[in-house]
Amino acid sequence: ALPARAPDGTFPADASGSWPLEDAVRRSGWLAGTVDVIRRLTASKEPLAAPRPRRGPTRNRGGPARAPRTTSPAKSGGLRIALAPTPRLIEELTDMQNGYRRTGDAGTEQLGAGAPGAKNAAAVLDRLGSLLVLDDVQPLLVPYSFADLPSAERSGPGLSPSQTQLGVGEQVLDKALGYDFGQRWLLPPGGRIDTGTLQELQLGNAAGRLFFSGRSLQGSLELSGEGCTEPFASFTCPVRTSTKVGTASGFVADKGLQQRLADLGRQPGLDRLALQTLLAETATIWAELPGRSARVVQATIPPLWHPPPGSMNRLLEAFAAAPWLEMVTPAQGLRRGSPSHQSTVPSLGNASDQPGADFATTLEEAHTTLQSFSSLEPPEAIVERLGRNLLVAQSMLWWGDDMLQAKGLTYATEAAREAYGEMAKVRLGAPDRITLTSREGQIRLEAFNDAAYPVKVRITFAAPKLSIEESIVRTIPPGKQQPLEVEATAEASGTSSLEVYLQTPDGLALPGSQRRIAVTSTQFNRIALGLTFGALAFLVLFYVNRAIIRRRGGRPSAQTTAT
């Protein structure tokens, strides 16, 4: 689902005046209805004869032996399914259940945990959590915002963007649903994975089991001739691929079946003819090799298809009841057939609807701003919310539509704008002129913090005629001003310029933080002053001595007077 929570943390109404996520979690909504349908179809059926591993944090990876060959369609065994809840959606539901703010024509409204939307969100989370421990429901991990992993790894901001998406997603799901997702089974959006991205994930002990698109693998799958494949038949084998880091196993989505599901996703409900075409596709695949029961085909329901509960019920019931199909979870299917050894492509190019380079540049600039803001050491909750908004901007759910792409980009630009706004709450106060009455003195400044939390800042100095510290780091208490004193030594008499910059600890100049101070030193150079006084004393003595000599020369002698 597209994110329902805006960058500012509120839930805005859509063009119709309703709130999409509130509608989704009602009993008649697409999300609540889908969860209920899966619960009913998985919890009520009779258990299979063969034991199945428990799906949980400590589940056993052993399983049943390969099913025997048959020449007739397999008997329907009910619904077995894999669930890949988008972490961003789960995070928004968690916010709703604890009380939330929504905006509409009447302004902003604060709703508590007792509001209908909050209660419905809590109920959906509870029912979804109960599904994850069922034997026939297998949890899958997807990136936090359903981001395209190869493009995120290639041009996303930060170190290992793909690992960041998965790590944040796992953290959100574990906390909200009380289930240890781990990174055992990964569903890359669109099945897009290449060698570079796979190796990066394997370095983080992820992606041991995953799903591929046909374009992610090299060569022709139909001509591999291994395991359950035949040159004339659809590719229905598990696959295994190796890199320099490790080995990954999984499935390749069937192109024809995936196209039929995509056709369903373009319709608001479930068209009967489209459903028949979809089922006919699966029957055709079975009829290619009716004597082999170990063939496994995989397809994914489109992430933006939100049909009414009745439509989802008919779709899943049709799969579960089809006599030529036996539904299996990915782990069960992996044990059915011999894997076909394949190689991933070294690098996947951009998708046809992927945003251009300007989009990636904006994300990188926003990430740099958030990193600088984070160095101020603000509350973790603010940093986390802004950082996750940046991850939302990377979602491939925005792609292919100019309006959606622009909306997605606002999550990055608004995160950067809010970070700048928080950093602008820290200011520097300084006089225009300072006079040093001795060669050494103190430069007195003030730092103002209008934020509601303490911040750590760096004050940097630049003065060619002063000996002063290059920079100092101080923590400014919230809502206060703090005097700052730094020792300075004048290297020469006269007036010099002192440049003062208020920066984040990682070196970003804060808005409007530069100050220029005229510093005047009134102390003369000691040597020059000594020479001046020495010359003055010489002159005084010279003229005094001369005056004495003149006075003596002008007095009449006694002998001359007597004559």
mmCIF file of C-alpha atoms in Angstrom, residues 66-67 225-229 236-240 249-251 293-296 332-342:
data_model
loop_
_atom_site.group_PDB
_atom_site.id
_atom_site.type_symbol
_atom_site.label_atom_id
_atom_site.label_comp_id
_atom_site.label_asym_id
_atom_site.label_seq_id
_atom_site.Cartn_x
_atom_site.Cartn_y
_atom_site.Cartn_z
ATOM 1 C CA ARG A 66 9.175 -35.362 -1.949
ATOM 2 C CA ALA A 67 5.605 -36.137 -2.954
ATOM 3 C CA GLY A 225 17.448 -29.125 -18.678
ATOM 4 C CA GLU A 226 17.989 -29.760 -14.963
ATOM 5 C CA GLY A 227 15.734 -31.243 -12.340
ATOM 6 C CA CYS A 228 12.053 -30.790 -13.117
ATOM 7 C CA THR A 229 12.555 -28.711 -16.266
ATOM 8 C CA THR A 236 9.026 -24.948 -12.490
ATOM 9 C CA CYS A 237 12.208 -25.674 -10.534
ATOM 10 C CA PRO A 238 13.668 -24.083 -7.460
ATOM 11 C CA VAL A 239 16.909 -22.296 -8.312
ATOM 12 C CA ARG A 240 20.264 -21.953 -6.619
ATOM 13 C CA SER A 249 18.156 -20.539 -3.136
ATOM 14 C CA GLY A 250 14.629 -19.661 -4.123
ATOM 15 C CA PHE A 251 12.176 -19.401 -6.997
ATOM 16 C CA SER A 293 4.014 -33.621 -8.917
ATOM 17 C CA ALA A 294 7.287 -32.029 -7.801
ATOM 18 C CA ARG A 295 6.918 -29.026 -10.088
ATOM 19 C CA VAL A 296 6.516 -25.716 -8.272
ATOM 20 C CA GLN A 332 7.807 -26.507 1.493
ATOM 21 C CA GLY A 333 8.219 -25.907 -2.227
ATOM 22 C CA LEU A 334 11.978 -25.652 -1.934
ATOM 23 C CA ARG A 335 12.064 -29.218 -0.723
ATOM 24 C CA ARG A 336 9.901 -30.549 -3.573
ATOM 25 C CA GLY A 337 12.206 -30.291 -6.589
ATOM 26 C CA SER A 338 15.880 -30.444 -7.403
ATOM 27 C CA PRO A 339 17.291 -26.927 -7.711
ATOM 28 C CA SER A 340 18.509 -25.606 -11.028
ATOM 29 C CA HIS A 341 21.889 -23.910 -10.774
ATOM 30 C CA GLN A 342 21.689 -20.403 -12.227
#
